DNA sequence: CGGAGTGTTCGATGAAAACCATACACTCCC
DNA sequence: GGGAGTGTATGGTTTTCATCGAACACTCCG
């Protein structure tokens, strides 16, 4: 058996399994764009979900992170009581070359 | 006075005046993606609006072209009874380098 | 144990977007 | 002039998406 898991691990999607439409739609939202940008200018695994300055409640925020995971943009890991994030720079850029750079270049 | 214009010219938006979110949202739709791709593999000004193989009615199609114009992706010109299209490759690529190539590389 | 902190899930709501059918406008050609 | 072809505008329906409030699950710490 596997080690007992006390909390459901978030299901990730690898960028390779993501359709272009999905990636574009994920990045087309202003809130998610902020998350990605702030995440890009922070160290990996340094930001918990609640540490972002976006004008939405917890529920909506949780949903946005689910969308980002499904688009292969963000990886999450449980660290104690909080869930920390990492931008999947390399993997995502390998699948969609230049796209991340494009949205990071402005803002 | 200017020469009499019998039909309203479509209002275009230059890619330089387009926000990233707008460009991404425009390309995130499957129908519009098809239009852009088919347009990319055709000569400039060679395709009229009705010449595309998409599963939507005339009204919806007209709307999609309006979105593409607003995103700086397509330029239109009236040619007799029909409205012909051109993909704004260079201008759009100057504003969003690599984005067009990205969506054209697949499909 | 019990409370504080963090994040997800559920149900409902409101706004935005896609779509259709119809009606209209314009051009071409007989 | 009148009909066929092409595209737009309008009005209304349906779907999708972002959002919230409240309830729940889990971790940490006193």
PDB file of C-alpha atoms (C1' of nucleotides) in Angstrom, chain A residues 5 7-15 32 35-36 39 43-52 58-89 91, chain C residues 6-9:
ATOM      1  CA  UNK A   5      -2.535  10.338   2.432  1.00  0.00           C
ATOM      2  CA  UNK A   7      -5.503  15.067   2.101  1.00  0.00           C
ATOM      3  CA  UNK A   8      -6.479  14.544  -1.498  1.00  0.00           C
ATOM      4  CA  UNK A   9      -3.567  15.417  -3.740  1.00  0.00           C
ATOM      5  CA  UNK A  10      -4.549  17.890  -6.460  1.00  0.00           C
ATOM      6  CA  UNK A  11      -4.733  16.311  -9.892  1.00  0.00           C
ATOM      7  CA  UNK A  12      -2.299  17.855 -12.301  1.00  0.00           C
ATOM      8  CA  UNK A  13      -2.259  17.871 -16.062  1.00  0.00           C
ATOM      9  CA  UNK A  14       1.040  17.882 -17.871  1.00  0.00           C
ATOM     10  CA  UNK A  15       1.370  20.662 -20.459  1.00  0.00           C
ATOM     11  CA  UNK A  32      -5.359  34.065 -13.498  1.00  0.00           C
ATOM     12  CA  UNK A  35      -1.564  34.757 -10.446  1.00  0.00           C
ATOM     13  CA  UNK A  36       0.776  33.564 -13.177  1.00  0.00           C
ATOM     14  CA  UNK A  39       4.070  33.456  -9.436  1.00  0.00           C
ATOM     15  CA  UNK A  43      10.696  31.658  -5.979  1.00  0.00           C
ATOM     16  CA  UNK A  44       9.360  28.176  -6.632  1.00  0.00           C
ATOM     17  CA  UNK A  45       7.185  26.737  -3.867  1.00  0.00           C
ATOM     18  CA  UNK A  46       7.391  30.053  -2.083  1.00  0.00           C
ATOM     19  CA  UNK A  47       3.794  31.176  -2.475  1.00  0.00           C
ATOM     20  CA  UNK A  48       0.734  29.670  -0.898  1.00  0.00           C
ATOM     21  CA  UNK A  49      -2.641  30.056  -2.603  1.00  0.00           C
ATOM     22  CA  UNK A  50      -3.847  32.665  -0.185  1.00  0.00           C
ATOM     23  CA  UNK A  51      -0.798  34.868  -0.575  1.00  0.00           C
ATOM     24  CA  UNK A  52      -1.882  36.486  -3.823  1.00  0.00           C
ATOM     25  CA  UNK A  58     -11.380  31.971  -1.407  1.00  0.00           C
ATOM     26  CA  UNK A  59     -13.785  29.847  -3.407  1.00  0.00           C
ATOM     27  CA  UNK A  60     -13.157  31.639  -6.685  1.00  0.00           C
ATOM     28  CA  UNK A  61      -9.443  31.617  -6.034  1.00  0.00           C
ATOM     29  CA  UNK A  62      -9.465  27.879  -5.491  1.00  0.00           C
ATOM     30  CA  UNK A  63     -11.315  27.466  -8.771  1.00  0.00           C
ATOM     31  CA  UNK A  64      -8.774  29.591 -10.632  1.00  0.00           C
ATOM     32  CA  UNK A  65      -5.942  27.437  -9.368  1.00  0.00           C
ATOM     33  CA  UNK A  66      -7.801  24.360 -10.551  1.00  0.00           C
ATOM     34  CA  UNK A  67      -8.002  25.899 -14.015  1.00  0.00           C
ATOM     35  CA  UNK A  68      -4.301  26.709 -13.965  1.00  0.00           C
ATOM     36  CA  UNK A  69      -3.479  23.140 -12.956  1.00  0.00           C
ATOM     37  CA  UNK A  70      -5.672  21.769 -15.728  1.00  0.00           C
ATOM     38  CA  UNK A  71      -3.838  23.987 -18.201  1.00  0.00           C
ATOM     39  CA  UNK A  72      -0.476  22.658 -17.097  1.00  0.00           C
ATOM     40  CA  UNK A  73       0.585  26.059 -15.852  1.00  0.00           C
ATOM     41  CA  UNK A  74       0.870  25.461 -12.154  1.00  0.00           C
ATOM     42  CA  UNK A  75       1.994  22.647  -9.928  1.00  0.00           C
ATOM     43  CA  UNK A  76       0.876  22.418  -6.334  1.00  0.00           C
ATOM     44  CA  UNK A  77       2.158  20.617  -3.299  1.00  0.00           C
ATOM     45  CA  UNK A  78       0.818  20.378   0.202  1.00  0.00           C
ATOM     46  CA  UNK A  79       3.142  21.788   2.776  1.00  0.00           C
ATOM     47  CA  UNK A  80       1.692  21.515   6.198  1.00  0.00           C
ATOM     48  CA  UNK A  81      -1.599  23.331   6.366  1.00  0.00           C
ATOM     49  CA  UNK A  82      -1.003  25.282   3.206  1.00  0.00           C
ATOM     50  CA  UNK A  83      -0.769  24.512  -0.478  1.00  0.00           C
ATOM     51  CA  UNK A  84       2.252  25.991  -2.188  1.00  0.00           C
ATOM     52  CA  UNK A  85       2.654  26.668  -5.868  1.00  0.00           C
ATOM     53  CA  UNK A  86       5.171  26.518  -8.622  1.00  0.00           C
ATOM     54  CA  UNK A  87       4.989  27.842 -12.165  1.00  0.00           C
ATOM     55  CA  UNK A  88       5.796  25.068 -14.637  1.00  0.00           C
ATOM     56  CA  UNK A  89       8.061  27.260 -16.709  1.00  0.00           C
ATOM     57  CA  UNK A  91       7.464  22.128 -19.224  1.00  0.00           C
TER      58      UNK A  91
ATOM     59  C1'  DT C   6      -5.879  27.362   5.059  1.00  0.00           C
ATOM     60  C1'  DG C   7      -8.048  25.519   1.204  1.00  0.00           C
ATOM     61  C1'  DT C   8     -11.834  22.668  -1.214  1.00  0.00           C
ATOM     62  C1'  DT C   9     -16.654  21.557  -2.320  1.00  0.00           C
TER      63       DT C   9
END
